[in-house]
Short mmCIF file of C-alpha atoms and ligand atoms in Angstrom, two decimals:
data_model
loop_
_atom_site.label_atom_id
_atom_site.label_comp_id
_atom_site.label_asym_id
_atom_site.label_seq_id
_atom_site.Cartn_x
_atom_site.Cartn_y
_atom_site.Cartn_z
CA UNK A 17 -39.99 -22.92 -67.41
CA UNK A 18 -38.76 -19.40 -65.69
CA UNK A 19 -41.99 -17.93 -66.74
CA UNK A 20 -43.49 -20.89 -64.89
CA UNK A 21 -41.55 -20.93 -62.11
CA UNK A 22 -42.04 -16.92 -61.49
CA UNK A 23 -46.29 -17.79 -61.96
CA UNK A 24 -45.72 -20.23 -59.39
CA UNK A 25 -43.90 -18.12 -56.73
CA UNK A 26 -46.36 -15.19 -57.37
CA UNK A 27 -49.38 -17.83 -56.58
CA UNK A 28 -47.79 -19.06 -53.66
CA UNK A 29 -47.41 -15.35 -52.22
CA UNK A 30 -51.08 -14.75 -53.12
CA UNK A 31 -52.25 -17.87 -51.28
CA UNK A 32 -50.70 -17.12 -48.22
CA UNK A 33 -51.85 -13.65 -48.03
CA UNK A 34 -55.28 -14.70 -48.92
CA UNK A 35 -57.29 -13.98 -45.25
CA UNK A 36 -60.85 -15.18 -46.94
CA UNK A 37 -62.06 -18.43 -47.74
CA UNK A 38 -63.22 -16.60 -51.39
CA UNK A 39 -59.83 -15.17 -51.88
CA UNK A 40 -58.15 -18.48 -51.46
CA UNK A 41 -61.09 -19.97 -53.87
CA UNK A 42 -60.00 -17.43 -56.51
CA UNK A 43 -56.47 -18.37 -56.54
CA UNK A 44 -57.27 -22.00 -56.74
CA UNK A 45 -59.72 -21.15 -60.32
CA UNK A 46 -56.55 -18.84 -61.41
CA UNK A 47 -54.25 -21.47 -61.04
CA UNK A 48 -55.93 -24.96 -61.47
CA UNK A 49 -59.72 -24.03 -62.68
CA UNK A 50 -60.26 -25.29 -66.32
CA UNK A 51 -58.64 -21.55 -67.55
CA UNK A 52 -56.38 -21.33 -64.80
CA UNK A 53 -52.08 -20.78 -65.54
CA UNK A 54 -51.12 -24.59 -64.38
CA UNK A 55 -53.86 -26.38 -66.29
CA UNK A 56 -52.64 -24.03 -69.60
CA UNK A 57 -49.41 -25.53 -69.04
CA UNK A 58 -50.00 -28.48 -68.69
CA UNK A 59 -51.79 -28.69 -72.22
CA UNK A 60 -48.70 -27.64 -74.00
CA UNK A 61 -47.16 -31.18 -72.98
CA UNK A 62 -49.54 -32.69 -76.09
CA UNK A 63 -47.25 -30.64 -78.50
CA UNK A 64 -43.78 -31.73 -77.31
CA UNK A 65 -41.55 -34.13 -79.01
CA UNK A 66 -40.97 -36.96 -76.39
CA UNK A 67 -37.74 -35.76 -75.04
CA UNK A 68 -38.73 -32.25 -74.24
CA UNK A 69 -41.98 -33.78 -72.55
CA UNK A 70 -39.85 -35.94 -70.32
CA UNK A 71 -37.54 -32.94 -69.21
CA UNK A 72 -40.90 -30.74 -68.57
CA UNK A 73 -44.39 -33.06 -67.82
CA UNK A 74 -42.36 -33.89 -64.24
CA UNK A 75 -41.55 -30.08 -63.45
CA UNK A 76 -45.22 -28.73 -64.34
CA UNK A 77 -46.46 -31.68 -62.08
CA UNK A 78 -43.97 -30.49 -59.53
CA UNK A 79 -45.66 -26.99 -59.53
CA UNK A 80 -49.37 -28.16 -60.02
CA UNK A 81 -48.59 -30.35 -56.70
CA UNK A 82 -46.98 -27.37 -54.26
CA UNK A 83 -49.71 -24.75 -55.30
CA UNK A 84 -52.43 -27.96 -54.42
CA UNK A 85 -50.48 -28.43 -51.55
CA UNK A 86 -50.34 -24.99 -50.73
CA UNK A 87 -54.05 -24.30 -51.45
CA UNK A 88 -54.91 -26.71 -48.88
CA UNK A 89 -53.21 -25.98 -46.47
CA UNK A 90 -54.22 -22.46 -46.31
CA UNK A 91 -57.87 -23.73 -46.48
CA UNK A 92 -57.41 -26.53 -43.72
CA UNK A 93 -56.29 -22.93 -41.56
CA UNK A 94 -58.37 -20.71 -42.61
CA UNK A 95 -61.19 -23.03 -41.52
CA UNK A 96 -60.05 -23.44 -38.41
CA UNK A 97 -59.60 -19.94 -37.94
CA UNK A 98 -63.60 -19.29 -38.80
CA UNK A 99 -64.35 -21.80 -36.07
CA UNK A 100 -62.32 -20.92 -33.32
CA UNK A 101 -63.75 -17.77 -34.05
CA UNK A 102 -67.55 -18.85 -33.87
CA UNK A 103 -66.59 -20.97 -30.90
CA UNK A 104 -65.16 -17.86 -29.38
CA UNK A 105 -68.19 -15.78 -29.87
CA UNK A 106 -70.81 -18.31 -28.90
CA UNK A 107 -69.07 -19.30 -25.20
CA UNK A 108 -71.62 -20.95 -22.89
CA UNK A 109 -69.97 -21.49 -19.67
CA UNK A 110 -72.33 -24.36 -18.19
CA UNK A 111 -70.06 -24.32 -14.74
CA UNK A 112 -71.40 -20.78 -14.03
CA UNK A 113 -73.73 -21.50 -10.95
CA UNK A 114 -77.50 -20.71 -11.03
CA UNK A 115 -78.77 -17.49 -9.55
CA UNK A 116 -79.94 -17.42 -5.83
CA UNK A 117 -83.66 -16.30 -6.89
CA UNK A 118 -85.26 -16.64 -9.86
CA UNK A 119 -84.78 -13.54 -12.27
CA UNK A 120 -88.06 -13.07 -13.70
CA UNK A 121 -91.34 -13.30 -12.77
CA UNK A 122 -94.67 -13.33 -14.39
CA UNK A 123 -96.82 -9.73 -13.87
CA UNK A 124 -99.91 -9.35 -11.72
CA UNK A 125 -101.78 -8.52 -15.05
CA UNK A 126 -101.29 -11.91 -16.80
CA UNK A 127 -101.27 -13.68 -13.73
CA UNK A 128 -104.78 -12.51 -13.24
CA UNK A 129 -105.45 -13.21 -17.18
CA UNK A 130 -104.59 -16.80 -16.48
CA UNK A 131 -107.32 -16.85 -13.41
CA UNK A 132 -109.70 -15.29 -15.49
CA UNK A 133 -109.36 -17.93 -18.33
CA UNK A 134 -108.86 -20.60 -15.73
CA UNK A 135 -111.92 -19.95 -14.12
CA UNK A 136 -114.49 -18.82 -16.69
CA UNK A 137 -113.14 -21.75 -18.61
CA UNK A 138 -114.52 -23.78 -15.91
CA UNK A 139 -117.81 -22.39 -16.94
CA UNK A 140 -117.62 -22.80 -20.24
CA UNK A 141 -116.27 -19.91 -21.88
CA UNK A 142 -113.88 -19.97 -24.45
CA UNK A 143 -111.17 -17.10 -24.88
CA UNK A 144 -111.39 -14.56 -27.71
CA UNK A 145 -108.81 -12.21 -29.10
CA UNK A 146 -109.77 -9.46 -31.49
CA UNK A 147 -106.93 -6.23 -32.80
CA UNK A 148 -105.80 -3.70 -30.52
CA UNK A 149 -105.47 -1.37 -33.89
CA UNK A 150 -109.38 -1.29 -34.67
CA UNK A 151 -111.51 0.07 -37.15
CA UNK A 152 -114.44 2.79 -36.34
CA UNK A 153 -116.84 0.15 -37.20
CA UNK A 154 -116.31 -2.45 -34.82
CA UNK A 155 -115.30 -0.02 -32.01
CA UNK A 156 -118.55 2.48 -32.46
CA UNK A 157 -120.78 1.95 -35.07
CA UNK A 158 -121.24 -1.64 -34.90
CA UNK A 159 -121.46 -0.85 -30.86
CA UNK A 160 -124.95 1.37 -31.55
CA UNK A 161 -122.51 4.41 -31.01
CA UNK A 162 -122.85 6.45 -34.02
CA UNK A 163 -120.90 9.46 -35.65
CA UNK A 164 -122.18 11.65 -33.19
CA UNK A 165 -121.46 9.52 -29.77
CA UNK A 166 -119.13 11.94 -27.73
CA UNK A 167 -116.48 9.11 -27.10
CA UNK A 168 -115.42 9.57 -30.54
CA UNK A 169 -113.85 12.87 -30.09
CA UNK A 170 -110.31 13.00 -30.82
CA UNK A 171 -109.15 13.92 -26.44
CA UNK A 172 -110.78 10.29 -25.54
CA UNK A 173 -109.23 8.27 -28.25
CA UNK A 174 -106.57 7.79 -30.08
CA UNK A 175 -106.59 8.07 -34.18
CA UNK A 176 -104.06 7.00 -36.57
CA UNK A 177 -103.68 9.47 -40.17
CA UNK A 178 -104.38 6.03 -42.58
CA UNK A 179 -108.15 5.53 -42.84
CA UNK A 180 -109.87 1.69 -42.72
CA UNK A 181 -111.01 0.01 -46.19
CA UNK A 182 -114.17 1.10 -45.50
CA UNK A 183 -112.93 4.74 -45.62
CA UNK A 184 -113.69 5.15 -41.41
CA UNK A 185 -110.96 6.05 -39.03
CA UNK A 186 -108.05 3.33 -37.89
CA UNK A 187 -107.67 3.84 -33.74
CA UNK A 188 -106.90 2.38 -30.86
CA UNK A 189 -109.16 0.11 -29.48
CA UNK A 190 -110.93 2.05 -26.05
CA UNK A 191 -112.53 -1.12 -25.17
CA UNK A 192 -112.44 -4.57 -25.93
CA UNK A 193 -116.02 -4.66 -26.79
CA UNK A 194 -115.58 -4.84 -30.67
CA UNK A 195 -114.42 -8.54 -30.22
CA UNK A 196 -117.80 -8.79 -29.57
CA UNK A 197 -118.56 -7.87 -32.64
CA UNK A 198 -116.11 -9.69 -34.20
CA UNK A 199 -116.82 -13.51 -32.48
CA UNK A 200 -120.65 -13.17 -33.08
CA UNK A 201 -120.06 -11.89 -37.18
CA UNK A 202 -117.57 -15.06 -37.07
CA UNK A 203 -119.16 -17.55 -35.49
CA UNK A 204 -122.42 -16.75 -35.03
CA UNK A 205 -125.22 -17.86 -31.79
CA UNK A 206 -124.45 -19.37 -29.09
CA UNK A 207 -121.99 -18.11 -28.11
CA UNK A 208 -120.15 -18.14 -24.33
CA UNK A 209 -116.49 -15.80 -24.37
CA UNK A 210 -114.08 -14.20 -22.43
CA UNK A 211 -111.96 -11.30 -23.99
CA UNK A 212 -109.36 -10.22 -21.89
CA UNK A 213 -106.89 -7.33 -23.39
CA UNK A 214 -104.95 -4.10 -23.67
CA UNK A 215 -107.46 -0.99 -23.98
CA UNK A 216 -106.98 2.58 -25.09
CA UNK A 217 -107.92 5.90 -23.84
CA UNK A 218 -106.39 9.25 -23.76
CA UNK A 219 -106.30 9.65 -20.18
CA UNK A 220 -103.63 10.06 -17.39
CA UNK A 221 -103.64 10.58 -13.46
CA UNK A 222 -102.99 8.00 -10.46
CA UNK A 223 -106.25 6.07 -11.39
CA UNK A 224 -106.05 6.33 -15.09
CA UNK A 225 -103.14 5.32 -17.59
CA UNK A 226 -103.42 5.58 -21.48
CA UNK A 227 -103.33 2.05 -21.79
CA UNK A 228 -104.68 -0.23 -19.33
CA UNK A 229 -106.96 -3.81 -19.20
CA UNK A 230 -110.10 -4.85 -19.83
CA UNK A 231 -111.67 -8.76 -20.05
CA UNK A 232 -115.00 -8.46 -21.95
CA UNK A 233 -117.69 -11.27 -21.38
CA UNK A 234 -120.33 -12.45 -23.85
CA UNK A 235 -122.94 -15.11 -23.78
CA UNK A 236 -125.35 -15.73 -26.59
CA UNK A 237 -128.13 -18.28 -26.43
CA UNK A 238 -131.60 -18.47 -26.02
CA UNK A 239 -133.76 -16.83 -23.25
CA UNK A 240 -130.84 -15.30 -21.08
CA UNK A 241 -131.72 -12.95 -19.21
CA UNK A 242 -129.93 -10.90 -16.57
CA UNK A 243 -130.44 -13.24 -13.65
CA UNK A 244 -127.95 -15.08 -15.59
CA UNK A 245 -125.68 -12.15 -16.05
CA UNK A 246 -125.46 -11.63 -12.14
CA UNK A 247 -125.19 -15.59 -11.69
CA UNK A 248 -122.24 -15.68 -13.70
CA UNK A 249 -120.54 -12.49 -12.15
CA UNK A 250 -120.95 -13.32 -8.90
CA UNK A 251 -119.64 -16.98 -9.34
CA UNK A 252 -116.78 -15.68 -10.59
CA UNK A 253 -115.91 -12.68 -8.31
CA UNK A 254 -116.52 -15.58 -5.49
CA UNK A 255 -113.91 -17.76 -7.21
CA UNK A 256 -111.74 -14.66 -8.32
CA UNK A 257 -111.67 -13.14 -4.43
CA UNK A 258 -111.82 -17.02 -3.49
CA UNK A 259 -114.02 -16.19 -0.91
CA UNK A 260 -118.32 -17.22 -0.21
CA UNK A 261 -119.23 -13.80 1.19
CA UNK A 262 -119.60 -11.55 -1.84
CA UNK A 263 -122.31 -9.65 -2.49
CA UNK A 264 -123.10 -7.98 -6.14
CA UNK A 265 -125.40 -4.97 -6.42
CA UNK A 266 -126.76 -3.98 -10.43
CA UNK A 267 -127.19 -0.42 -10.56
CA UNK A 268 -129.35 1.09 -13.65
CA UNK A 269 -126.87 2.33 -15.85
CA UNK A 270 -126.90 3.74 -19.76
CA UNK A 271 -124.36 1.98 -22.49
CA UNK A 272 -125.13 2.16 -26.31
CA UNK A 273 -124.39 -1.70 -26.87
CA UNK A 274 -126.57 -2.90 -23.77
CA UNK A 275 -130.09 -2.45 -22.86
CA UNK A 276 -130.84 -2.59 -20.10
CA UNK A 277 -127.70 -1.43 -18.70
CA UNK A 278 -126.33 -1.92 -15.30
CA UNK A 279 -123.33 -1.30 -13.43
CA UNK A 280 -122.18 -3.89 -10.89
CA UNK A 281 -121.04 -2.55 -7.55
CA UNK A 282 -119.43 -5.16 -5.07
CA UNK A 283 -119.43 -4.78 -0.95
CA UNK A 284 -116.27 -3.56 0.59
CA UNK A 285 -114.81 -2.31 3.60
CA UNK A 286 -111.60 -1.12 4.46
CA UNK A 287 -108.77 -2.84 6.24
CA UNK A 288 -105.90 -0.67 7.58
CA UNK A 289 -105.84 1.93 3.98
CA UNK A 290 -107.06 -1.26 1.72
CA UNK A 291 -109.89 -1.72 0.22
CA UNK A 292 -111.07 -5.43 0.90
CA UNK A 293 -113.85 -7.22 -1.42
CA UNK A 294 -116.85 -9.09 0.84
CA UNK A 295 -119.73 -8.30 2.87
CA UNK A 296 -123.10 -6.37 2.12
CA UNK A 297 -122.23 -2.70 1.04
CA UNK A 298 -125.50 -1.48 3.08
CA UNK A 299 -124.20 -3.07 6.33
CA UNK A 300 -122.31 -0.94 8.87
CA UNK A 301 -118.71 -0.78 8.24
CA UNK A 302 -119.13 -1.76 4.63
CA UNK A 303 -119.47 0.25 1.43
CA UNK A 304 -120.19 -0.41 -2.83
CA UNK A 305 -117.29 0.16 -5.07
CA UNK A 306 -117.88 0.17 -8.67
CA UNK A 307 -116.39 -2.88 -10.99
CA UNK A 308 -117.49 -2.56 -14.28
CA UNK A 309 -120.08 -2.19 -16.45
CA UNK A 310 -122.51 -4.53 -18.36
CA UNK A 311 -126.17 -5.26 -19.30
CA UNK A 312 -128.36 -7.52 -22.23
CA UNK A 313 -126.80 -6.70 -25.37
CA UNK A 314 -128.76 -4.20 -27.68
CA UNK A 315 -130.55 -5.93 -30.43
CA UNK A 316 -129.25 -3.94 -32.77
CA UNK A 317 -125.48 -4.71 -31.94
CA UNK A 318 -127.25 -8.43 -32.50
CA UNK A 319 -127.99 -6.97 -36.06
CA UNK A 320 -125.02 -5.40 -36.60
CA UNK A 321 -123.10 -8.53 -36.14
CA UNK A 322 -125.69 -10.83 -37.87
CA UNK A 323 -127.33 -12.24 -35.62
CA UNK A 324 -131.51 -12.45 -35.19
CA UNK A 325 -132.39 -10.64 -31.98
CA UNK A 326 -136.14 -12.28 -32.25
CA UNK A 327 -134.08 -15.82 -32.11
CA UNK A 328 -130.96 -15.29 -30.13
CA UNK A 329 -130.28 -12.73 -26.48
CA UNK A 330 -127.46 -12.14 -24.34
CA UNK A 331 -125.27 -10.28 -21.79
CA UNK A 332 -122.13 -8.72 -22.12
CA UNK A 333 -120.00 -7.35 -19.81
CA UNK A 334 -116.68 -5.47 -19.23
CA UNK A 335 -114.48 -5.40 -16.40
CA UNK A 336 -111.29 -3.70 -15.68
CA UNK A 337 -108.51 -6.27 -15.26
CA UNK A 338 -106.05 -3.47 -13.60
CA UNK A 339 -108.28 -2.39 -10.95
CA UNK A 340 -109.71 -6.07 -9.99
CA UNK A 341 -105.52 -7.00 -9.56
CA UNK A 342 -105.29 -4.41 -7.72
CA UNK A 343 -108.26 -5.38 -5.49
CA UNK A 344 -107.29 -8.85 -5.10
CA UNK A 345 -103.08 -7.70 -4.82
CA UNK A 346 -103.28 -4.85 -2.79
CA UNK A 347 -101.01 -2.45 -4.82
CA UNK A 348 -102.55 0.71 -4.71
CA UNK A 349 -100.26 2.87 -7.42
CA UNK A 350 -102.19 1.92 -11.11
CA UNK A 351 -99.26 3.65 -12.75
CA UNK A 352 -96.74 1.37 -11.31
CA UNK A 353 -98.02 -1.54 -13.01
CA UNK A 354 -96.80 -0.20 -16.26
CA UNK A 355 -92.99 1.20 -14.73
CA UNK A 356 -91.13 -2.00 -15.23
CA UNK A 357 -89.62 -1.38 -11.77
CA UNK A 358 -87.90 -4.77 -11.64
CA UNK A 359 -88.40 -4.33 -7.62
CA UNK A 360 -92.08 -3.82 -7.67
CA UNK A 361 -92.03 -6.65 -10.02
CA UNK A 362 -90.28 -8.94 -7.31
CA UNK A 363 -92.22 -7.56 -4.93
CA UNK A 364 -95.76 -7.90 -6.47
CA UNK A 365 -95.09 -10.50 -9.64
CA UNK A 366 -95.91 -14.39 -9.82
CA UNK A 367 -93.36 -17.90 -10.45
CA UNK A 368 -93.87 -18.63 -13.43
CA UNK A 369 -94.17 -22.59 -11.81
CA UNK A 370 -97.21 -21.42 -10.04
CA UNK A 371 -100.17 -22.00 -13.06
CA UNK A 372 -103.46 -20.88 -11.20
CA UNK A 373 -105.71 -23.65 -11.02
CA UNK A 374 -109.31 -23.93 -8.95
CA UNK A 375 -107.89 -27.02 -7.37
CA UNK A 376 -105.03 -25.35 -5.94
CA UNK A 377 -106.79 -22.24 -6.10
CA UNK A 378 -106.16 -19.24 -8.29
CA UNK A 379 -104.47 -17.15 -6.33
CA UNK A 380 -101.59 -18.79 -4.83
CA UNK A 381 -98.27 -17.31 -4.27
CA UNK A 382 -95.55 -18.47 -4.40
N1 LIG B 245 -117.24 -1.36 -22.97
C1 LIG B 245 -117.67 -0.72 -21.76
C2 LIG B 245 -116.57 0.22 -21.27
O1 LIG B 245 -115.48 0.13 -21.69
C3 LIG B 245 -117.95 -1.74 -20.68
C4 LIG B 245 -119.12 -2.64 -21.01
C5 LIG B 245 -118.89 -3.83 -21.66
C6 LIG B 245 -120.41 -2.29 -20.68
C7 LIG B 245 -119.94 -4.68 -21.97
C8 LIG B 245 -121.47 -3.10 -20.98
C9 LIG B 245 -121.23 -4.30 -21.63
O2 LIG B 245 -116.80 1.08 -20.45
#
């Protein structure tokens, strides 16, 4: 009975120091698990003649009840303590008033991403995404640029060491024309998309950051032609600028993935030091600034992605999505788009409340 007594005072020393919910649990197996000191005991009543089973069965109970007690108790605090502690750490103060303007706000560059999809889904274009990490293929070859193009050397874009599957280079993408590739190999003709993304190029001055934004157009069908290239340009930039007067010029241009080729050049003149989109560039006062390039796509990019150039033609185009914010925004730093200045960002960014829409137009602000 002393030896049980001393068990029972060392358990009930142990319990209380026990700071875990695990090192309580292992006092409570030592003690009154299957193995445990108090359960032992207790088997030794079966042996007993009746008299010494009276004297001890009512002590051991004794014990097995304050080190039950005990064990619960400790538990029923050392739970409490874990929450208080969780509560402590996860405080939400819901009286804290609201701030006086709103803290974030969405950037010029998706906020013109949602007017391009807004409006060119109003024609019928659907939106296409394609890897920003791209394999030579589908950035060059597949484009008609091949090993020897000059954009391939190593100052204009940007390689990783790992190679593709196919044993070409990994890179950054330097234009989102390889989602061309990749919508026409996956879904074949017609076709009518939008690509807008982030673009790679090793380059860097006021007008030129190493990563900046491009929106690619495709349409696939049967007999387009460029009138319907122009068409579609201009009834967007109209929509875009949301005003009637713009006027589109197609200058004769060379790209690998388009022939013909033509760069479009929109009328301009300046207000004040900005550059303001309408009018007829040949017209007094008004001038052509270049927006992008574009043309009928190459029949043998058609063949490269599968397609039967005797059956199926399109345009493509690509526009930069930087330089048309700016247009539209008047900001006239590229490399501040990209500082996270959280005042330019007030200054120049969007309410996230305010979705563009062509009923309410595309550009409001809030
Ligand atoms: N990919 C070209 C560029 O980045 C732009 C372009 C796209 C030209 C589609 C023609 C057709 O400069």
């Amino acid at each position: 009975m002393t030896e049980l007594t001393s068990q029972k005072d060392a358990a009930l020393a142990a319990i209380s120091a026990a700071d875990t919910l695990d090192a309580l649990e292992e006092q409570r197996v030592g003690a009154l698990g299957k193995k445990g000191w108090v359960s032992l005991a207790l088997k030794t009543l079966g042996q007993m003649s009746p008299e010494e089973r009276s004297e001890a069965a009512p002590a051991i109970q004794a014990i097995r009840a304050e080190v039950a007690d005990a064990i619960a108790a400790k538990r029923q605090a050392l739970e409490a303590a874990e929450l208080e502690a969780q509560l402590a750490s996860e405080t939400l103060d819901l009286t804290l008033p609201a701030p006086d303007t709103a803290m974030g706000s969405v950037h010029p560059v998706s906020q013109v991403m949602d007017e391009l999809a807004e409006i060119f889904a109003d024609l019928g274009f659907a939106v296409a995404t394609g890897p920003e990490i791209e394999d030579d293929w589908h950035n060059f070859t597949a484009l008609n640029m091949d090993e020897s193009h000059p954009a391939r050397a190593m100052h204009d874009t940007f390689y990783f060491p790992d190679k593709a599957a196919d044993g070409g280079s990994m890179l950054l993408r330097t234009h989102t024309s390889p989602v061309q590739i990749r919508s026409m190999k996956e879904q074949g003709a017609p076709i009518r998309l939008i690509a807008p993304g982030r673009v790679y190029r090793s380059d860097s001055d006021a007008t030129h950051t190493p990563m900046f934004h491009q929106v690619e157009g495709l349409v696939i069908d049967k007999n387009i032609h460029l009138g319907h290239l122009k068409w579609t340009l201009e009834t967007f930039f109209k929509a875009f600028f949301e005003r009637e007067d713009i006027t589109l010029r197609l200058r004769p241009s060379y790209f690998p993935f388009t022939e013909p080729s033509v760069e479009v050049d929109v009328g301009y003149s300046n207000e004040g030091n900005r550059r303001v989109v309408g009018g007829h560039g040949d017209e007094p006062g008004y001038d052509w600034m270049e927006l992008g390039g574009s043309g009928m796509v190459n029949r043998r990019v058609l063949e490269f992605a599968g397609i039967d150039p005797d059956e199926y033609q399109g345009f493509a185009f690509g526009l930069g999505i930087d330089r048309i914010a700016m247009l539209k925004y008047g900001m006239n730093d590229l490399r501040a788009f990209f500082d996270g200045d959280p005042r330019w960002l007030a200054h120049y960014g969007f309410s996230p409340f305010d979705q563009p829409t062509l009923s309410a137009g595309v550009g409001a602000r809030a």
